[in-house]
Short mmCIF file of C-alpha atoms in Angstrom, two decimals:
data_model
loop_
_atom_site.label_atom_id
_atom_site.label_comp_id
_atom_site.label_asym_id
_atom_site.label_seq_id
_atom_site.Cartn_x
_atom_site.Cartn_y
_atom_site.Cartn_z
CA MET A 17 -28.28 5.81 -8.72
CA ASP A 18 -27.74 9.95 -9.54
CA LEU A 19 -24.70 9.69 -7.15
CA LEU A 20 -22.62 7.31 -8.82
CA ASN A 21 -23.55 9.35 -12.27
CA THR A 22 -22.11 12.33 -10.80
CA LEU A 23 -19.19 10.65 -9.46
CA VAL A 24 -18.40 8.86 -12.33
CA ASP A 25 -18.41 12.27 -14.78
CA LYS A 26 -16.25 13.83 -11.64
CA GLY A 27 -13.69 10.52 -12.03
CA LEU A 28 -13.47 11.00 -15.93
CA ARG A 29 -12.82 14.99 -15.70
CA ARG A 30 -10.19 14.80 -12.38
CA GLU A 31 -12.84 16.80 -10.72
CA LEU A 32 -12.87 16.36 -7.02
CA PRO A 33 -16.01 14.57 -5.33
CA THR A 34 -17.34 16.35 -2.55
CA ARG A 35 -16.91 15.05 1.26
CA GLU A 36 -20.74 14.20 1.01
CA GLU A 37 -20.08 12.43 -1.92
CA ALA A 38 -17.09 10.43 -0.31
CA LEU A 39 -19.23 9.83 2.58
CA ALA A 40 -22.29 8.73 0.98
CA VAL A 41 -19.99 5.80 -1.07
CA LEU A 42 -18.97 4.61 2.42
CA ALA A 43 -22.58 4.87 3.33
CA THR A 44 -24.00 2.61 0.55
CA SER A 45 -25.98 -0.54 1.37
CA ASP A 46 -24.90 -4.35 0.40
CA ASP A 47 -27.50 -4.57 -2.06
CA ASP A 48 -26.20 -1.68 -4.17
CA LEU A 49 -22.94 -2.73 -3.82
CA LEU A 50 -22.28 -4.08 -7.59
CA ASP A 51 -23.14 -0.81 -8.53
CA VAL A 52 -20.90 1.46 -6.64
CA VAL A 53 -17.70 -1.48 -7.93
CA ALA A 54 -19.25 -0.95 -11.23
CA ALA A 55 -19.20 3.22 -11.33
CA ALA A 56 -16.22 3.42 -9.82
CA GLY A 57 -14.21 0.56 -12.47
CA LYS A 58 -15.20 2.94 -15.15
CA VAL A 59 -13.12 5.81 -13.91
CA ARG A 60 -10.45 2.67 -12.81
CA ARG A 61 -10.90 1.83 -17.37
CA HIS A 62 -10.89 5.23 -18.18
CA TRP A 63 -7.39 6.00 -16.75
CA PHE A 64 -5.70 3.02 -16.44
CA GLY A 65 -7.63 0.04 -18.80
CA ARG A 66 -7.24 -3.31 -17.36
CA ARG A 67 -3.98 -3.26 -16.47
CA VAL A 68 -2.95 -4.47 -13.34
CA LYS A 69 0.80 -3.44 -11.85
CA LEU A 70 2.61 -6.26 -9.65
CA ASN A 71 4.62 -4.69 -7.09
CA TYR A 72 7.48 -6.84 -4.79
CA LEU A 73 8.37 -6.02 -1.23
CA VAL A 74 11.89 -6.83 0.35
CA ASN A 75 11.67 -6.58 4.23
CA LEU A 76 15.46 -4.96 4.41
CA LYS A 77 15.72 -4.78 8.29
CA SER A 78 12.59 -6.63 10.46
CA GLY A 79 11.48 -6.17 13.94
CA LEU A 80 12.81 -3.86 16.78
CA CYS A 81 11.30 -0.43 16.14
CA PRO A 82 11.19 2.45 18.67
CA GLU A 83 7.98 3.65 17.23
CA ASP A 84 4.85 2.39 19.14
CA CYS A 85 2.45 2.47 15.40
CA SER A 86 -0.55 0.41 17.62
CA TYR A 87 -0.99 -1.77 13.97
CA CYS A 88 2.41 -2.81 13.52
CA SER A 89 3.73 -6.32 14.15
CA GLN A 90 7.47 -4.37 14.32
CA ARG A 91 6.65 -2.10 17.00
CA LEU A 92 7.84 -1.04 20.29
CA GLY A 93 6.30 -3.45 22.79
CA SER A 94 5.05 -5.95 20.02
CA LYS A 95 4.86 -9.45 21.19
CA ALA A 96 4.42 -10.68 17.69
CA GLY A 97 5.87 -13.53 16.52
CA ILE A 98 7.60 -12.64 13.56
CA LEU A 99 10.96 -12.61 11.96
CA LYS A 100 14.02 -10.01 13.68
CA TYR A 101 17.16 -9.86 11.89
CA THR A 102 19.42 -6.66 10.97
CA TRP A 103 20.24 -5.19 7.56
CA LEU A 104 20.11 -7.65 4.68
CA LYS A 105 23.92 -6.72 2.72
CA PRO A 106 23.07 -5.63 -0.85
CA ASP A 107 23.55 -8.65 -2.53
CA GLU A 108 21.10 -11.14 -0.19
CA ALA A 109 18.49 -8.04 -0.79
CA SER A 110 19.06 -8.19 -4.93
CA GLN A 111 18.44 -11.87 -4.99
CA ALA A 112 15.59 -11.64 -3.11
CA ALA A 113 14.45 -8.99 -5.41
CA ALA A 114 15.27 -11.18 -8.27
CA ALA A 115 12.23 -14.08 -7.10
CA GLY A 116 9.80 -11.04 -7.25
CA LEU A 117 11.02 -9.87 -10.50
CA ALA A 118 10.67 -13.25 -12.24
CA GLY A 119 6.89 -13.60 -10.85
CA GLY A 120 6.05 -10.34 -13.02
CA ALA A 121 6.35 -7.89 -10.51
CA LYS A 122 8.20 -4.65 -11.95
CA ARG A 123 8.55 -2.98 -9.28
CA VAL A 124 10.84 -3.50 -6.03
CA CYS A 125 9.86 -1.93 -2.56
CA LEU A 126 12.24 -1.57 -0.16
CA VAL A 127 11.34 -1.62 3.43
CA ALA A 128 13.20 -0.90 6.85
CA SER A 129 11.96 -0.98 10.40
CA GLY A 130 12.80 2.58 12.13
CA ARG A 131 11.75 5.57 12.82
CA GLY A 132 13.78 6.98 10.06
CA PRO A 133 17.20 6.03 8.61
CA THR A 134 20.33 7.26 9.77
CA ASP A 135 22.87 8.76 6.82
CA ARG A 136 24.68 5.29 7.01
CA ASP A 137 21.63 3.29 6.68
CA VAL A 138 21.05 5.53 3.34
CA ASP A 139 24.54 4.54 2.27
CA ARG A 140 23.03 0.75 3.03
CA VAL A 141 19.80 1.43 0.75
CA SER A 142 22.04 3.24 -1.66
CA GLU A 143 24.27 0.28 -2.34
CA THR A 144 21.24 -2.11 -2.43
CA ILE A 145 19.24 0.01 -5.13
CA LYS A 146 22.56 -0.02 -7.19
CA ALA A 147 23.11 -3.69 -6.97
CA ILE A 148 19.41 -4.31 -7.49
CA LYS A 149 19.71 -2.07 -10.97
CA GLU A 150 23.15 -3.60 -12.01
CA ARG A 151 21.11 -7.05 -12.39
CA HIS A 152 18.09 -5.18 -13.32
CA GLU A 153 18.10 -2.58 -15.45
CA ASP A 154 14.59 -1.42 -15.88
CA VAL A 155 13.33 -1.99 -12.63
CA GLU A 156 11.42 0.44 -10.69
CA VAL A 157 12.67 1.36 -6.97
CA CYS A 158 10.78 2.09 -4.28
CA ALA A 159 12.22 2.71 -0.54
CA CYS A 160 10.05 2.85 2.33
CA LEU A 161 12.63 3.94 5.49
CA GLY A 162 10.89 5.86 7.43
CA LEU A 163 11.25 9.41 8.75
CA LEU A 164 13.40 11.55 6.53
CA SER A 165 16.06 14.43 6.98
CA ASP A 166 16.73 17.05 4.89
CA GLY A 167 18.82 15.80 2.11
CA GLN A 168 18.07 11.86 1.92
CA ALA A 169 15.69 11.78 -0.40
CA GLU A 170 17.87 13.68 -2.61
CA ARG A 171 20.54 11.09 -2.15
CA LEU A 172 17.93 8.22 -2.74
CA ARG A 173 17.03 9.70 -5.80
CA GLU A 174 21.07 9.93 -7.09
CA ALA A 175 21.62 6.31 -6.26
CA GLY A 176 18.61 5.64 -8.64
CA ALA A 177 15.45 5.12 -6.64
CA ASP A 178 12.20 6.20 -8.43
CA ALA A 179 9.82 6.20 -5.55
CA TYR A 180 9.22 7.17 -1.99
CA ASN A 181 6.59 5.59 0.09
CA HIS A 182 5.62 6.91 3.61
CA ASN A 183 1.74 6.70 4.45
CA LEU A 184 -0.22 8.64 6.48
CA ASN A 185 -2.51 5.87 8.26
CA THR A 186 -5.73 7.92 9.18
CA SER A 187 -7.00 11.15 9.55
CA GLU A 188 -5.14 14.31 11.37
CA SER A 189 -7.78 14.16 14.11
CA THR A 190 -7.07 10.66 15.27
CA TYR A 191 -3.49 10.30 14.63
CA GLU A 192 -2.51 10.54 18.02
CA ASP A 193 -5.22 7.66 19.38
CA ILE A 194 -2.59 5.28 17.26
CA THR A 195 0.88 6.97 17.36
CA THR A 196 2.49 8.52 19.50
CA THR A 197 6.45 8.54 19.34
CA HIS A 198 5.86 10.65 15.70
CA THR A 199 3.03 13.31 14.48
CA TYR A 200 0.75 13.59 11.68
CA ALA A 201 2.88 16.23 10.90
CA ASP A 202 6.15 14.45 10.67
CA ARG A 203 4.89 12.01 8.12
CA VAL A 204 3.10 14.83 5.50
CA ASP A 205 6.40 16.58 5.81
CA THR A 206 8.60 13.45 4.75
CA VAL A 207 6.02 12.92 1.72
CA GLN A 208 6.74 16.44 0.90
CA LYS A 209 10.27 15.77 1.14
CA ALA A 210 10.11 12.74 -1.19
CA HIS A 211 8.15 15.35 -3.39
CA ALA A 212 10.38 17.92 -3.60
CA ALA A 213 13.70 15.47 -4.67
CA GLY A 214 11.71 14.85 -7.47
CA LEU A 215 10.96 11.36 -6.18
CA SER A 216 7.20 9.54 -7.19
CA ALA A 217 5.40 10.13 -3.96
CA CYS A 218 3.54 7.03 -2.31
CA SER A 219 1.08 7.70 0.60
CA GLY A 220 -1.56 5.73 1.45
CA LEU A 221 -3.96 4.55 4.60
CA ILE A 222 -4.59 1.86 6.56
CA ALA A 223 -8.56 0.71 7.33
CA GLY A 224 -10.13 -1.32 9.77
CA MET A 225 -8.39 0.75 12.93
CA GLY A 226 -11.85 1.46 14.93
CA GLU A 227 -12.19 5.18 12.71
CA ARG A 228 -15.33 6.78 11.54
CA ASP A 229 -15.97 7.26 8.20
CA GLU A 230 -15.43 11.03 8.53
CA ASP A 231 -11.92 9.65 9.58
CA LEU A 232 -11.51 7.27 6.31
CA VAL A 233 -12.66 10.16 3.78
CA ASP A 234 -10.50 13.16 5.78
CA VAL A 235 -7.41 11.11 5.41
CA VAL A 236 -8.32 10.50 1.01
CA PHE A 237 -8.74 14.42 0.72
CA SER A 238 -5.39 14.83 2.90
CA LEU A 239 -4.02 12.69 0.17
CA ARG A 240 -5.30 13.92 -2.46
CA GLU A 241 -4.33 17.48 -1.46
CA LEU A 242 -0.96 16.18 -0.79
CA ASP A 243 -0.53 14.67 -4.83
CA PRO A 244 0.70 11.48 -4.45
CA ASP A 245 1.41 9.36 -7.56
CA SER A 246 0.45 6.08 -5.79
CA VAL A 247 -1.77 5.29 -3.13
CA PRO A 248 -1.49 2.15 -1.13
CA VAL A 249 -4.93 0.86 0.80
CA ASN A 250 -4.17 -1.12 3.34
CA PHE A 251 -6.63 -3.25 5.77
CA LEU A 252 -5.53 -3.66 9.32
CA ILE A 253 -3.93 -7.23 9.89
CA PRO A 254 -4.75 -7.43 13.66
CA PHE A 255 -1.62 -9.06 14.76
CA GLU A 256 -1.60 -10.67 17.81
CA GLY A 257 0.37 -9.61 20.73
CA THR A 258 -0.28 -5.70 18.79
CA PRO A 259 -2.79 -2.78 20.56
CA LEU A 260 -5.05 -3.34 18.28
CA ALA A 261 -5.06 -7.09 17.71
CA LYS A 262 -9.44 -7.38 18.91
CA GLU A 263 -10.19 -4.70 15.93
CA TRP A 264 -11.72 -7.19 13.50
CA ASN A 265 -14.48 -4.53 11.74
CA LEU A 266 -13.54 -5.02 8.18
CA THR A 267 -16.20 -7.15 5.99
CA PRO A 268 -15.09 -7.52 2.09
CA GLN A 269 -18.02 -5.30 1.13
CA ARG A 270 -16.92 -2.51 3.61
CA CYS A 271 -13.35 -3.19 1.77
CA LEU A 272 -14.82 -2.69 -1.17
CA ARG A 273 -16.51 0.64 -0.46
CA ILE A 274 -13.58 1.67 0.65
CA LEU A 275 -11.78 1.12 -2.30
CA ALA A 276 -14.33 3.04 -4.22
CA MET A 277 -14.48 5.56 -2.39
CA VAL A 278 -10.49 6.30 -2.80
CA ARG A 279 -10.93 5.39 -6.68
CA PHE A 280 -13.57 8.60 -6.84
CA VAL A 281 -11.23 10.75 -4.86
CA CYS A 282 -7.87 10.10 -6.35
CA PRO A 283 -9.81 9.13 -9.98
CA ASP A 284 -6.05 9.09 -11.91
CA VAL A 285 -3.54 7.90 -9.00
CA GLU A 286 -1.89 4.23 -8.88
CA VAL A 287 -4.97 2.65 -6.29
CA ARG A 288 -3.01 0.00 -4.95
CA ILE A 289 -4.29 -2.87 -2.89
CA ALA A 290 -1.78 -3.12 -0.04
CA GLY A 291 -1.78 -5.28 3.24
CA GLY A 292 -4.87 -7.17 4.69
CA ARG A 293 -6.88 -8.08 1.27
CA GLU A 294 -6.23 -11.72 1.67
CA VAL A 295 -7.43 -11.47 5.38
CA HIS A 296 -10.52 -9.30 4.69
CA LEU A 297 -11.61 -9.35 1.08
CA ARG A 298 -10.79 -12.86 0.55
CA THR A 299 -12.74 -14.70 -2.18
CA MET A 300 -14.13 -11.06 -3.81
CA GLN A 301 -10.42 -9.95 -4.33
CA PRO A 302 -11.40 -10.36 -7.74
CA LEU A 303 -13.85 -7.38 -7.66
CA ALA A 304 -11.29 -5.27 -6.11
CA LEU A 305 -9.40 -5.58 -9.26
CA HIS A 306 -11.97 -3.20 -10.84
CA LEU A 307 -11.24 -0.57 -8.34
CA ALA A 308 -7.84 -1.07 -7.69
CA ASN A 309 -4.77 -0.87 -10.93
CA SER A 310 -2.01 -2.84 -8.72
CA VAL A 311 -1.46 -4.97 -6.16
CA PHE A 312 1.49 -6.67 -4.18
CA LEU A 313 2.85 -10.13 -5.27
CA GLY A 314 3.69 -12.67 -3.14
CA ASP A 315 4.31 -12.62 0.94
CA TYR A 316 4.54 -9.14 3.01
CA LEU A 317 6.69 -7.87 5.36
CA THR A 318 6.38 -9.80 8.50
CA SER A 319 3.09 -11.82 7.28
CA GLU A 320 2.28 -14.55 4.31
CA GLY A 321 0.36 -13.57 1.56
CA GLN A 322 -1.29 -15.45 -1.24
CA ALA A 323 0.77 -17.48 -3.25
CA GLY A 324 2.65 -15.90 -6.46
CA LYS A 325 1.13 -18.35 -8.60
CA ALA A 326 -2.63 -17.43 -7.68
CA ASP A 327 -2.22 -13.80 -7.16
CA LEU A 328 -1.36 -14.40 -11.22
CA GLU A 329 -4.02 -16.81 -11.91
CA MET A 330 -6.96 -14.17 -10.19
CA ILE A 331 -5.72 -11.43 -12.40
CA ALA A 332 -5.96 -13.61 -15.72
CA ASP A 333 -9.53 -15.14 -14.38
CA ALA A 334 -10.59 -11.63 -13.76
CA GLY A 335 -10.02 -10.64 -17.50
CA PHE A 336 -7.41 -8.10 -16.17
CA GLU A 337 -3.37 -8.71 -17.84
CA VAL A 338 -0.10 -7.18 -15.61
CA GLU A 339 1.23 -4.15 -16.69
CA GLY A 340 4.39 -4.88 -18.52
CA ALA A 341 7.94 -3.75 -17.69
CA ASP A 342 7.97 -1.43 -20.94
CA GLU A 343 4.49 0.51 -20.21
CA VAL A 344 4.33 3.63 -17.62
CA THR A 345 1.41 3.04 -15.72
CA LEU A 346 0.62 6.55 -14.98
CA PRO A 347 -1.64 9.11 -17.47
CA GLU A 348 0.79 11.38 -19.67
CA HIS A 349 -0.43 14.38 -17.25
CA ARG A 350 1.42 13.00 -14.44
CA THR A 351 4.24 11.80 -15.65
CA ASN A 352 5.00 14.90 -17.37
CA ALA A 353 4.23 16.93 -14.06
CA VAL A 354 6.48 18.49 -12.29
CA GLY A 355 7.77 16.35 -9.85
CA CYS A 356 6.88 13.42 -10.63
CA HIS A 357 10.05 10.91 -11.05
CA GLU A 358 8.00 8.27 -13.73
CA ASP A 359 5.04 6.29 -12.31
CA GLY A 360 3.68 5.71 -8.68
CA GLY A 361 5.08 3.21 -6.45
CA GLY A 362 4.46 2.39 -2.75
CA CYS A 363 5.29 -0.01 0.11
CA HIS A 364 2.95 -1.19 3.34
CA GLU A 365 3.73 -2.37 6.69
CA GLY A 366 6.71 -2.27 8.36
CA GLY A 367 8.96 0.61 10.13
CA GLY A 368 8.90 3.77 9.61
CA GLY A 369 4.62 4.17 9.34
CA CYS A 370 4.65 1.61 6.94
CA HIS A 371 1.92 -0.33 7.07
CA GLU A 372 2.13 -4.26 8.51
CA GLY A 373 1.15 -6.54 5.44
CA GLY A 374 -2.00 -9.03 5.60
CA GLY A 375 -1.93 -12.30 4.59
CA CYS A 376 -2.82 -15.63 4.43
CA GLY A 377 -1.07 -19.26 5.55
CA PRO A 378 -2.03 -21.88 3.83
CA ALA A 379 -5.83 -23.01 3.22
CA THR A 380 -7.71 -25.37 5.46
CA ALA A 381 -10.53 -27.79 5.09
CA ALA A 382 -11.79 -26.01 7.93
CA ALA A 383 -15.57 -25.01 8.13
CA ALA A 384 -15.69 -20.60 7.20
CA PRO A 385 -16.77 -18.80 10.37
CA ALA A 386 -19.45 -16.74 9.84
CA ALA A 387 -20.06 -13.66 8.61
CA GLY A 388 -18.31 -10.78 10.85
CA GLU A 389 -16.21 -13.24 12.53
CA PRO A 390 -12.43 -12.50 13.27
CA ARG A 391 -10.60 -14.51 10.44
CA THR A 392 -7.31 -15.02 12.86
CA ASP A 393 -6.85 -18.33 10.59
CA LEU A 394 -6.07 -16.34 7.94
CA VAL A 395 -2.91 -14.40 9.95
CA ALA A 396 0.10 -16.44 9.39
CA VAL A 397 3.55 -15.00 10.08
CA ARG A 398 6.37 -15.05 7.40
CA ARG A 399 8.70 -18.16 7.86
CA ARG A 400 10.18 -17.77 4.19
CA GLY A 401 12.24 -15.62 2.26
CA ALA A 402 13.85 -12.38 3.47
CA GLY A 403 15.60 -13.28 6.71
CA THR A 404 15.50 -17.23 6.19
CA ASP A 405 17.39 -19.93 4.32
CA LEU A 406 13.73 -20.28 2.74
CA ALA A 407 12.47 -19.39 -0.91
CA PRO A 408 10.66 -16.72 -0.49
CA ASN A 409 6.82 -16.81 -2.44
CA ALA A 410 6.54 -15.04 -5.39
#
């Protein structure tokens, strides 16, 4: 296809595709899907080889969020039966992080529900960052605490944070349909604050909330303009008890096309498969590794993920390798850029505008539902790890 040849050439040159080209990727047929994956895979391998970066989430504070983000199980008024607890102590968070690092993760993402941190919250998280880095000197730490006030990003950087995550989630034109308690501009402002403080900015999107192709292209082009080092791509988990519980709009093929479009528009950034990969990509997860160069290991914030051992086996079986702690994720031109602090990170789910994670519970012997049917059997609330007495999945 001439379209794909053009997009590969542009991706290797870091040239922005046109909106029409990005939309055309989303409009390709299932018959052309493998061609699309192969083309985007060339761009991915050019910038990142066959390395896969592993990231691990620690939910510092779960539930009871005052924001009304429609996708989130921790939102105001949520009836989802998730774990709810207040701040983990620094040593508890450090122990939780150690499980993910032992499983091969090189980055820990510290997430807390809420509109944004108070100065006291920043102090708490700063102590947690120091506790983690005392035990694991080389670990990268990304914070995801919601909307930042002036000076807070700088304090996190001084405490040892490497990155800050805050997702745009959807297009500016549809944002008010998803959230009313803060604005799209608030989110942009927080990403810019992280950049300005010298933190590696991480910002992504959520697909599957009923948006149009144009909305997906809009948000990805907006992300390209913000120039984060990392773009997490989340696939909506329709939690029962949330306003979007009935939004089952994604197929594995659709998810792969979205990831390919993101790779073409953001060729040299860390593209992460985040929440919902187990639920919506399912057995086609290995194909997504040809598009994204980063994943979360194990469980998410309020939902269960694929077993950590299965993640590692999938990566190896697909012919990829886990990125080592001594390897730099991003291409040299990005790590040397002004305002870029080491390589990109990113969280998803949870409070302050990060996305609810995807997850699958234990496999069952039941017959698979027909294509296109809601896979509620794959949505399992997290009952282990941080905030519980049970061992984490990592």
